[in-house]
Coordinates of C-alpha atoms and ligand atoms in Angstrom, one line a residue:
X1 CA 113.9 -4.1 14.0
X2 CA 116.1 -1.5 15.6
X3 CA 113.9 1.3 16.5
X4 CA 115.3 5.4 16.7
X5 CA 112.9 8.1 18.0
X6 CA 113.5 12.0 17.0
X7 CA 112.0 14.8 17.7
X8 CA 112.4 18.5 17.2
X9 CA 111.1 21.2 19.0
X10 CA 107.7 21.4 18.3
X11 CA 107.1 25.6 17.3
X12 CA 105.0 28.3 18.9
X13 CA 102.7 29.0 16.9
X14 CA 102.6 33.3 18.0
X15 CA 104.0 34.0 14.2
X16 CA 104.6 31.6 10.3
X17 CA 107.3 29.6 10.1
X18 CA 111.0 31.6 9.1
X19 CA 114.1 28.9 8.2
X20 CA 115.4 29.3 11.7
X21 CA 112.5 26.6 12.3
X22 CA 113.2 24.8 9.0
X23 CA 117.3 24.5 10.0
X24 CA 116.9 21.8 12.4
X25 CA 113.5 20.0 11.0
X26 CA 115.7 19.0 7.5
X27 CA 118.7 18.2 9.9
X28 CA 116.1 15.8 11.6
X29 CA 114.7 14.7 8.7
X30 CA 118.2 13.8 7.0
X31 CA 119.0 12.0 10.4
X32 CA 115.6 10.4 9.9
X33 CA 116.0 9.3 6.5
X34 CA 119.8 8.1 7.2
X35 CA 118.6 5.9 10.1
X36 CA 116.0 4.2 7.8
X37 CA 118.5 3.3 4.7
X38 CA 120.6 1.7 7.6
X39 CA 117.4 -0.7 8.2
X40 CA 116.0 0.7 11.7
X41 CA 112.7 1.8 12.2
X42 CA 113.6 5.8 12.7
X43 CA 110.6 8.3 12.7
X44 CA 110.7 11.4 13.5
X45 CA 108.1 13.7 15.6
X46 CA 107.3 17.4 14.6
X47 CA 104.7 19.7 15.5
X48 CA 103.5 23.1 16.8
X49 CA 102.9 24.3 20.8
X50 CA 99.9 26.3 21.3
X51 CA 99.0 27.0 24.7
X52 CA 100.2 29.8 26.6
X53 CA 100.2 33.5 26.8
X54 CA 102.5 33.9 23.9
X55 CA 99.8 32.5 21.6
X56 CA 96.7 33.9 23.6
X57 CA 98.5 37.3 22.9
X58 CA 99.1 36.7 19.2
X59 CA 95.4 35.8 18.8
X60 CA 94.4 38.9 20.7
X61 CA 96.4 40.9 18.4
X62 CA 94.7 39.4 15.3
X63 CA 91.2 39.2 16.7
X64 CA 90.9 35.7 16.6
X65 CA 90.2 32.5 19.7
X66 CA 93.6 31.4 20.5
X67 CA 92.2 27.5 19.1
X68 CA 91.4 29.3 15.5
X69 CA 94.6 31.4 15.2
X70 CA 96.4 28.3 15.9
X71 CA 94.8 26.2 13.4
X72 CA 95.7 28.9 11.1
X73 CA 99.4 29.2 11.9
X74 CA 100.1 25.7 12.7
X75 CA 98.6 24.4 9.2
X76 CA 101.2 26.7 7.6
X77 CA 104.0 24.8 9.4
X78 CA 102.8 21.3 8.4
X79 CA 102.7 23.1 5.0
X80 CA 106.0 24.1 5.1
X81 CA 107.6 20.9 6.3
X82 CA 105.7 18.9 3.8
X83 CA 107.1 20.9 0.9
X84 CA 110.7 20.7 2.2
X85 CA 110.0 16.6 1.8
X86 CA 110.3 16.4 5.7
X87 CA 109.4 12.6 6.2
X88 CA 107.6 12.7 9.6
X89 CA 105.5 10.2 11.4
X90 CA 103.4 13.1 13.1
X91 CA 102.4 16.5 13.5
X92 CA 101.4 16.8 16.6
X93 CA 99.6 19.6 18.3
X94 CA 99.5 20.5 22.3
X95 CA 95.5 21.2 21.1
X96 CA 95.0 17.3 20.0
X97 CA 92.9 15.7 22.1
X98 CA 95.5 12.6 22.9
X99 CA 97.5 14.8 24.4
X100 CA 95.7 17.0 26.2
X101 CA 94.7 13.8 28.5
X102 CA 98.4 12.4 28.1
X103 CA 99.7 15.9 29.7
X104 CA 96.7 15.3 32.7
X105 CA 97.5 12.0 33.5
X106 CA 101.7 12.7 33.1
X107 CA 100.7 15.7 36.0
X108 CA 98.8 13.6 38.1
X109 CA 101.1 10.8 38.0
X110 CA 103.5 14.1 39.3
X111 CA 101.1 14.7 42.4
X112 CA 100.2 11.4 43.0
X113 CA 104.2 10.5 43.4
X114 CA 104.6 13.9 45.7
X115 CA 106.5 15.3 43.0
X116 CA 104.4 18.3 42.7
X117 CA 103.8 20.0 46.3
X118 CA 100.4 19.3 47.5
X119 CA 99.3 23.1 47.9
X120 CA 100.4 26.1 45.6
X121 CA 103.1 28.3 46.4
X122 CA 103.0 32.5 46.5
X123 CA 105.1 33.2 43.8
X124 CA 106.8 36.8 43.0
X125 CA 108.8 37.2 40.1
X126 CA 109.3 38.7 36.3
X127 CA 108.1 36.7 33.1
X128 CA 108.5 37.5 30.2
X129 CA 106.2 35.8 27.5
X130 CA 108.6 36.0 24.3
X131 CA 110.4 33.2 26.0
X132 CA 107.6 31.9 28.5
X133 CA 109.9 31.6 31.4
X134 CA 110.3 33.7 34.2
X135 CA 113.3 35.6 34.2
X136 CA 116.1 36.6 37.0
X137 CA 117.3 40.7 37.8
X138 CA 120.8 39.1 37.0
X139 CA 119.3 38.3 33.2
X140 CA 118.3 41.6 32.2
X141 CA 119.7 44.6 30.4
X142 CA 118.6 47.8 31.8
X143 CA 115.0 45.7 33.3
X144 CA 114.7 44.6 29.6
X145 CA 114.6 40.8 28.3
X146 CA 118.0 40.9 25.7
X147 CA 116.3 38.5 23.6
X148 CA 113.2 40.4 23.0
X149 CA 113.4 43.5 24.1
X150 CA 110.6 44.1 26.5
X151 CA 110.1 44.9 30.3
X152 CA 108.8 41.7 31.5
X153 CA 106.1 41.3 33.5
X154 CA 106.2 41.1 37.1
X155 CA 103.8 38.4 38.2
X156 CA 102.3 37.6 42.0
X157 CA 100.3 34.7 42.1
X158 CA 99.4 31.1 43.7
X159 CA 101.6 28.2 41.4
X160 CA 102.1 24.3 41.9
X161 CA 105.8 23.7 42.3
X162 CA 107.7 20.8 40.8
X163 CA 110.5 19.7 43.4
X164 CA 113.5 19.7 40.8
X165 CA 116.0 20.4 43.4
X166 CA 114.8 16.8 44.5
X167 CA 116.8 15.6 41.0
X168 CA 120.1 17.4 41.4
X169 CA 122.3 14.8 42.1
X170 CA 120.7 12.0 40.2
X171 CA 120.7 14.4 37.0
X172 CA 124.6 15.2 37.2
X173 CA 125.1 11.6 37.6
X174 CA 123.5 10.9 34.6
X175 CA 124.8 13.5 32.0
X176 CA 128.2 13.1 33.5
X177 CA 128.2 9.3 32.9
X178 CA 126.5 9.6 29.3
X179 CA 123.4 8.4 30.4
X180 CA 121.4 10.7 28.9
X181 CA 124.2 12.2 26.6
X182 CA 124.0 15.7 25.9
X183 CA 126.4 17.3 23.0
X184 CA 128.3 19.1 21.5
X185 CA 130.9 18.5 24.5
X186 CA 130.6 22.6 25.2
X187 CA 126.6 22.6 25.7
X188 CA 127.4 19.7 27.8
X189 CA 129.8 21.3 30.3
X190 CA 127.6 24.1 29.8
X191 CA 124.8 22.4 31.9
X192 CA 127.0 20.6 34.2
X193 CA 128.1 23.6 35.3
X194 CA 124.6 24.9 35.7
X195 CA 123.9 21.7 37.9
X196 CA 126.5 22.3 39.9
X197 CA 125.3 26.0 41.0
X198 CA 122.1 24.9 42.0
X199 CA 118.1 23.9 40.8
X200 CA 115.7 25.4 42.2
X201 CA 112.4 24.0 42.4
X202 CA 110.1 25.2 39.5
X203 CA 106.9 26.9 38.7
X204 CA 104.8 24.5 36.8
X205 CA 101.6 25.9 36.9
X206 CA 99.4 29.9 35.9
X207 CA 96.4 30.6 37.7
X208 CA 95.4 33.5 36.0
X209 CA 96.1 31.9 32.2
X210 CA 92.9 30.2 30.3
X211 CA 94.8 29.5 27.8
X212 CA 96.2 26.3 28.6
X213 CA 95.7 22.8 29.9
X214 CA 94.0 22.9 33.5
X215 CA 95.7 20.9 36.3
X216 CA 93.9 17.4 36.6
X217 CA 94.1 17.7 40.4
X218 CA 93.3 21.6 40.7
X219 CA 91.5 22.8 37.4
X220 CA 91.4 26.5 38.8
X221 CA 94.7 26.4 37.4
X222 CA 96.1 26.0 33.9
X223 CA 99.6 23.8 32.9
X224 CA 102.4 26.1 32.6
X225 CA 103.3 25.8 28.8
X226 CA 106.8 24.6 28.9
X227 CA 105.6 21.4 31.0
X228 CA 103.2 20.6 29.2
X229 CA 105.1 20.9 25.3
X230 CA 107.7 18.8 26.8
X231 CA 105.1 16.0 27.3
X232 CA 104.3 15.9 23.4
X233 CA 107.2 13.6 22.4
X234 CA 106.0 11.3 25.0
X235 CA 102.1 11.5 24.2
X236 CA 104.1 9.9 20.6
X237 CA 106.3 7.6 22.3
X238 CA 104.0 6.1 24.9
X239 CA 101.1 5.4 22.6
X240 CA 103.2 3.9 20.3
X241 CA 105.0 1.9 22.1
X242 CA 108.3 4.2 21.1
X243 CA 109.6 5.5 24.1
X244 CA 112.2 6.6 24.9
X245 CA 113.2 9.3 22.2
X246 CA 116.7 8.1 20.7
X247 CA 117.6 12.1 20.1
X248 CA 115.9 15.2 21.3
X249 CA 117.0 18.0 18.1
X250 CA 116.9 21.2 20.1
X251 CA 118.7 25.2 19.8
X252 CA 120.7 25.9 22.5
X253 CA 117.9 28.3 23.9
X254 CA 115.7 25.9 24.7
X255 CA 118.6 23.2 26.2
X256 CA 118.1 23.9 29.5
X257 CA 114.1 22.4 29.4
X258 CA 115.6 19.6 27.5
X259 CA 118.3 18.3 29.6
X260 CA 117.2 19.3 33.1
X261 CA 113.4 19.4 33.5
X262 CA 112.5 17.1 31.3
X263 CA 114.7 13.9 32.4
X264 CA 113.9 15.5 36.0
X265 CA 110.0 15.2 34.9
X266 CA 110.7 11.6 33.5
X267 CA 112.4 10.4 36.7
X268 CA 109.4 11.1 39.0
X269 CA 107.3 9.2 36.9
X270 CA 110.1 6.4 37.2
X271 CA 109.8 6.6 33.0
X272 CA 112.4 5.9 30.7
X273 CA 115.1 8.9 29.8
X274 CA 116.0 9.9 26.3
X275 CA 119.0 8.6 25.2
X276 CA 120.7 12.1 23.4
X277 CA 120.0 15.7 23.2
X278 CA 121.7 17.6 21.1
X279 CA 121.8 21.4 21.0
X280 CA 122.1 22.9 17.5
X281 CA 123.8 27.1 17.1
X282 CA 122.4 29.7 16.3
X283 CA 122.3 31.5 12.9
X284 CA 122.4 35.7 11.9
X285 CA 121.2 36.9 8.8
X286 CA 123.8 38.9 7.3
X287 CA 125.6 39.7 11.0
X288 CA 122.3 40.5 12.4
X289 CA 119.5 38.7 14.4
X290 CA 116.3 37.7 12.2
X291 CA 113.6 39.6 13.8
X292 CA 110.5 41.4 12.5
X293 CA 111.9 45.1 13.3
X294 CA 114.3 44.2 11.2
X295 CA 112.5 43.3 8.3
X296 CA 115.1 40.6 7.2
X297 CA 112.9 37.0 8.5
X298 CA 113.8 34.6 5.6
X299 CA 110.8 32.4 4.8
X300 CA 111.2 28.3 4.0
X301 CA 109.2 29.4 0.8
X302 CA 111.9 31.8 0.0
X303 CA 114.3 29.7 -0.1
X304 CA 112.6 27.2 -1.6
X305 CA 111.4 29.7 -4.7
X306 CA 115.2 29.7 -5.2
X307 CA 117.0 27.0 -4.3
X308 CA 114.0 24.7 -4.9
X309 CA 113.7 22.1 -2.3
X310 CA 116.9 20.1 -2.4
X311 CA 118.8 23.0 -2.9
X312 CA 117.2 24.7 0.0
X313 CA 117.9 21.3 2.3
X314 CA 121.5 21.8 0.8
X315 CA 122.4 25.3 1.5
X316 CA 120.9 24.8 5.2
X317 CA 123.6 22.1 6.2
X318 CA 126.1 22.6 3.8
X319 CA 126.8 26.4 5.2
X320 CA 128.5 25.4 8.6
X321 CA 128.7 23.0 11.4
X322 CA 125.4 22.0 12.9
X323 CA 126.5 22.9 16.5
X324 CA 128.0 26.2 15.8
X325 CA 126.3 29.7 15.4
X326 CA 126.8 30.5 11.8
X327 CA 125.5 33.6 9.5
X328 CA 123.3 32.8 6.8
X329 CA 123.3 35.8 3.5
X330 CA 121.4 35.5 -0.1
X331 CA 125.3 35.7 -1.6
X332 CA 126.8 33.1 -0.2
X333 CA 123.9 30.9 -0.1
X334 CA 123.8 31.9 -3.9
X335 CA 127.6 30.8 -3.9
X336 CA 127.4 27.8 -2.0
X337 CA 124.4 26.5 -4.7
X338 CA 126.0 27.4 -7.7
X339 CA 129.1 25.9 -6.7
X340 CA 128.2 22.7 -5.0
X341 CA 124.7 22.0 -6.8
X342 CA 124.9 23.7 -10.4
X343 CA 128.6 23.1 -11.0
X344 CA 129.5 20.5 -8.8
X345 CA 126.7 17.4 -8.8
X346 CA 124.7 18.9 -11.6
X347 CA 127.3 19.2 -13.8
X348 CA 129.0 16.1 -13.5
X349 CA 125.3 14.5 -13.8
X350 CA 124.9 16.3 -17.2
X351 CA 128.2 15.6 -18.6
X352 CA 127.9 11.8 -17.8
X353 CA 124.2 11.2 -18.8
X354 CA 125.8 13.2 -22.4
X355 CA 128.4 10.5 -22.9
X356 CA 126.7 7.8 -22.1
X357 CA 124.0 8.3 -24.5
X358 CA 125.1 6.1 -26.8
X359 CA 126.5 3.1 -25.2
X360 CA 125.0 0.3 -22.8
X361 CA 126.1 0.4 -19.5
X362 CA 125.2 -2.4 -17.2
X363 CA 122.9 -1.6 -13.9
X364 CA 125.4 -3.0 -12.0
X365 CA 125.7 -3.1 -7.8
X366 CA 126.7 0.6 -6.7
X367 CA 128.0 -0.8 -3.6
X368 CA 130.6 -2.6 -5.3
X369 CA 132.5 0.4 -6.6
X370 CA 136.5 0.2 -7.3
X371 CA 136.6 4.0 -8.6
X372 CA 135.7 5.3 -4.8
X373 CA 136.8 2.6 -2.6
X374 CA 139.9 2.2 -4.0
X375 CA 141.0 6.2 -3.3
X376 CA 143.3 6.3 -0.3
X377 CA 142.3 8.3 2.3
X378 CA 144.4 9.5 5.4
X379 CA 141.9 8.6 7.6
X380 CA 139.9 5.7 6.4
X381 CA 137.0 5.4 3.6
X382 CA 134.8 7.9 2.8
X383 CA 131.5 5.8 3.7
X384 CA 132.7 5.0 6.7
X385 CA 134.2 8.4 7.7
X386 CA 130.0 9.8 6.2
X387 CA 128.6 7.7 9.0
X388 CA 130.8 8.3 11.5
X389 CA 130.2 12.8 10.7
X390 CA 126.7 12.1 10.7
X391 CA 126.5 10.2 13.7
X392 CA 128.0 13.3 14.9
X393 CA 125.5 15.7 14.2
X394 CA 128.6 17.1 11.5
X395 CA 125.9 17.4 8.3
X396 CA 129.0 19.4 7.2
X397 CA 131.5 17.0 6.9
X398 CA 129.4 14.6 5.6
X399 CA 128.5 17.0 2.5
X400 CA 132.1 18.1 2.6
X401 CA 132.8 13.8 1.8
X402 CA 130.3 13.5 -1.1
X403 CA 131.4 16.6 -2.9
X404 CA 135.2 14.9 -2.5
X405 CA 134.0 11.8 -4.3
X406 CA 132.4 14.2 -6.9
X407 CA 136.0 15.7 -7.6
X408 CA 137.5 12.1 -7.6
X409 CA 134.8 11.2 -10.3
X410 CA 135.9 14.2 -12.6
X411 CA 139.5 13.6 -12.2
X412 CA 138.6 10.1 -13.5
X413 CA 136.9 11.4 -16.3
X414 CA 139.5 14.2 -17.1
X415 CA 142.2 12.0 -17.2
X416 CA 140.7 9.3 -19.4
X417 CA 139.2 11.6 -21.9
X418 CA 136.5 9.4 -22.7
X419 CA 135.2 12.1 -25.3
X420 CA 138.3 10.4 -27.3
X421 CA 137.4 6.9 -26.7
X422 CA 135.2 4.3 -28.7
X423 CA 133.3 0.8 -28.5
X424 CA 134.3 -1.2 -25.4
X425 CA 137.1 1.4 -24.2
X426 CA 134.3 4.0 -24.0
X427 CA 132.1 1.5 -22.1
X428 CA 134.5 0.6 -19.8
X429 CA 135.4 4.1 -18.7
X430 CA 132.0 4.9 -18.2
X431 CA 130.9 1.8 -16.5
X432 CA 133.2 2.7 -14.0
X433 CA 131.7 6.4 -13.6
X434 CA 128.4 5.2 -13.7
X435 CA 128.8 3.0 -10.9
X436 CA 130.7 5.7 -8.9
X437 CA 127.4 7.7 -9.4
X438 CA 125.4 5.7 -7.9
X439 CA 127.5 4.4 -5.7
X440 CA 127.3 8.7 -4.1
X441 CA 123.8 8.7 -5.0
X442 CA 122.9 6.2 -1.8
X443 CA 125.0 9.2 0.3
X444 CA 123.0 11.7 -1.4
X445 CA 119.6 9.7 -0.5
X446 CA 119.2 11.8 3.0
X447 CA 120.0 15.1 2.1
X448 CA 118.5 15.5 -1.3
X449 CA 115.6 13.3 -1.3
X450 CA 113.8 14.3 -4.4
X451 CA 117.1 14.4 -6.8
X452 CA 118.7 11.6 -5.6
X453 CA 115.7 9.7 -7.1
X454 CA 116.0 11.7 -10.1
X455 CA 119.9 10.2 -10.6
X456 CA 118.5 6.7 -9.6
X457 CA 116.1 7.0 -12.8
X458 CA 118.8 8.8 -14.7
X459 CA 121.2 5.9 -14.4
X460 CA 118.7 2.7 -14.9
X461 CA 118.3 1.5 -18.1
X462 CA 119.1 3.4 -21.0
X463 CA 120.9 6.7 -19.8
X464 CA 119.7 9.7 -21.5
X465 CA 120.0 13.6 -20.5
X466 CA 117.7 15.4 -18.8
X467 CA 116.9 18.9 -18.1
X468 CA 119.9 20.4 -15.5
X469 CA 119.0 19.3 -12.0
X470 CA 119.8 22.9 -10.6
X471 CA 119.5 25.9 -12.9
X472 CA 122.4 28.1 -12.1
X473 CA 121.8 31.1 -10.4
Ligands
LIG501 O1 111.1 27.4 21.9 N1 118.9 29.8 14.3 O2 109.5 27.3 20.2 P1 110.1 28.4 19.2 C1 118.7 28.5 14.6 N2 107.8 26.0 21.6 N3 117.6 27.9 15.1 C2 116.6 28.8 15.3 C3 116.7 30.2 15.1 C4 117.9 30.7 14.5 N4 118.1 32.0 14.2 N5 115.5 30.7 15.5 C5 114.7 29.7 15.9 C6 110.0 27.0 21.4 N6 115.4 28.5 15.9 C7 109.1 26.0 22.2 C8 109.7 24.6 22.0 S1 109.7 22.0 22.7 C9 108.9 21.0 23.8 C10 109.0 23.6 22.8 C11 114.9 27.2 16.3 O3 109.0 28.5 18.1 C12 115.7 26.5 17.4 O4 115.7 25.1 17.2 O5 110.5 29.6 19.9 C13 115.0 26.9 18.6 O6 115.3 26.0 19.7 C14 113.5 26.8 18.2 O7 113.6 27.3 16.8 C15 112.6 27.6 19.0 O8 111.3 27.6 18.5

């Protein structure tokens, strides 16, 4: 069986889960769940990061261990994700035990290859712990971090070094050629150009953090965090004989770890590379960053209290392209379900299920459906063109496609005005819708988990209606 690996990023766990954590977990779970109706054996990888000073800080603040506050927090994002029906193989945590020793031995395989210098390095510079990464002069607005608005702090100590200059040319050659594919296009050129200026060789280890996974070859130090998170996919993939990840889901922050040190980490170990990384946008709330200060973090739950969970997977993708920053408000995500959900699929699921009540229509095979196949497109036939948008990360478009069939299914309907038909003319004209239903219902299977099997038990047997599958807002 054909095998495809995803992962996401796995979250700090400093604060609960908001939906800019949920946005790309039900993208990977509809890429999860689309890979498996096409017969390959796709899983898909979550979890939570929880070494660090970011977390030891959080836990300091709440007067709790770092391990116990993480428990806490990280149980609410399994939570989460298992409300919002996300399908994963494993949770994993940078605290289980597997991969604590899978990030020791990954580091000692560093040193023993050279790829870590032998002896620690006097390093100088400013880190700021909101991003845990150290940060340049050139990256700050008046000596604050943009992103998070504090000083960072300025940091002189002994650290390992990973020699990632070492990679420089072997890493262009690889993202240039598709190797290790990196998209959209722009994030792409985006790193290429990076490349190009320069690596520099990288801190990879804190001698004055406990918090953290000590060094297997000097334990007087601790992993730096974002070396050791990036080992969690493979703590999957190794043990289960999975590797290498098919797709790496990632925000655009967080590219740079992705495409550069981790396939730079991978080569030293002469491992195998993931195969894609893709780097999702970024979304405002209402024009404006989601941040505490604010007071305007949307929770999954909020969403889900709403939209339930379909609708909540719905508005997420439906809103705008995957790769693009977008802006997220309560009205239009209130538009967008009453349009698309209430009016659009739950309506046409009502009205059907009412005319049919009466009649016998035949389970017939939904993939044999004249009513869709046989509409003309310009550019070839809706299935085809769904697989092609979600093979290209375009969640979008492919929602954009099912919502056309659902317009070409009441246009049918209008214009044979089966309310006016009887005996075998009604079951004829509905036969045809039927099928057409659940011929879109297979499209629907990805996104809307939980109500395409509502339409499946709808349409067996003897059709009857049911309660509306989205309340209008
Ligand atoms: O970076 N819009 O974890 P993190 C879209 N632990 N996506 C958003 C978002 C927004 N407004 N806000 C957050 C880390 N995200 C590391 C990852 S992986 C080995 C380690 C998403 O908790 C986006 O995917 O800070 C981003 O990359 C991720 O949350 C960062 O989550």
């Amino acid at each position: 069986m054909n095998k495809f690996f995803i992962t996401t990023p796995i979250y700090y766990v400093n604060d609960v889960p908001h939906i800019g954590h949920a946005y790309p977990t039900v993208a990977a779970d509809v890429l999860t769940r689309y890979w498996k109706c096409k017969g390959y054996d796709a899983r898909l990888l979550v979890g939570t990061d929880e070494h660090g000073a970011k977390i030891a800080e959080a836990a300091k603040k709440h007067n709790q261990q770092p391990k116990d506050y993480a428990d806490k927090i990280s149980e609410e994002f399994k939570q989460a994700w298992e409300k919002l029906d996300i399908d994963f193989v494993r949770f994993i945590r940078t605290t289980d035990e597997d991969h604590i020793k899978m990030a020791q031995k990954f580091l000692q395989k560093l040193y023993d290859k050279g790829a870590i210098d032998a002896k620690p390095r006097l390093y100088k510079g400013l880190y700021c712990v909101g991003h845990e990464k150290f940060m340049s002069p050139e990256e700050l607005v008046n000596g604050l971090c943009p992103d998070h608005q504090t000083k960072p702090i300025e940091h002189s100590e002994e650290n390992y070094y990973f020699k990632l200059t070492a990679y420089q040319k072997q890493l262009e050659q690889l993202i240039t050629s598709d190797t290790i594919k990196i998209s959209p296009q722009s994030r792409k050129n985006e790193i290429l150009g990076k490349i190009k200026q320069g690596l520099e060789d990288i801190s990879i280890s804190r001698a004055n953090l406990e918090w953290g996974i000590p060094l297997p070859f000097d334990c007087s130090h601790t992993a730096y965090v974002w070396i050791e998170a990036l080992i969690n996919y493979y703590t999957y993939g190794s043990q289960n004989n999975f590797w290498p990840a098919d797709l790496h889901l990632v925000g655009k922050d967080i590219l740079w770890f992705h495409a550069i040190i981790w396939p730079a980490m991978l080569l030293a170990i002469d491992e195998k590379l993931p195969k894609q990384i893709f780097a999702h946008g970024f979304f405002t709330v209402n024009g404006q960053k989601m941040s505490k200060t604010l007071g305007n973090v949307i929770s999954p739950d909020q969403l889900v209290e709403k939209y339930g969970v379909d609708g909540t997977r719905y508005v997420l993708l439906a809103a705008f392209p995957f790769g693009e920053d977008g802006d997220f408000s309560w009205d239009a995500l209130d538009r967008l379900y009453n349009a698309d959900l209430a009016n659009g699929l739950g309506n046409l699921v009502a009205r059907v299920a009412k005319l049919c009540e009466n009649i016998t229509i035949s389970d017939n095979n939904p993939s044999i459906n004249k009513l869709v196949t046989s509409i003309p497109t310009t550019s070839g036939d809706i299935t085809t063109l769904y697989a092609k948008a979600l093979e290209n990360y375009r969640f979008d478009e492919a929602l954009k496609l099912i919502w056309d069939e659902i317009r070409i299914i009441d246009h049918y309907i209008n214009n044979q005005q089966p309310w006016k038909l009887k005996g075998q003319n009604l079951i004829n004209v509905m036969q045809v819708v039927v099928d057409a239903i659940r011929y879109l219902n297979l499209k629907l299977q990805p996104f809307l988990p939980e109500t395409s099997e509502k339409i499946l038990k709808q349409f067996s047997g003897a059709i009857k209606s049911q309660p509306p599958l989205f309340p209008r807002i």
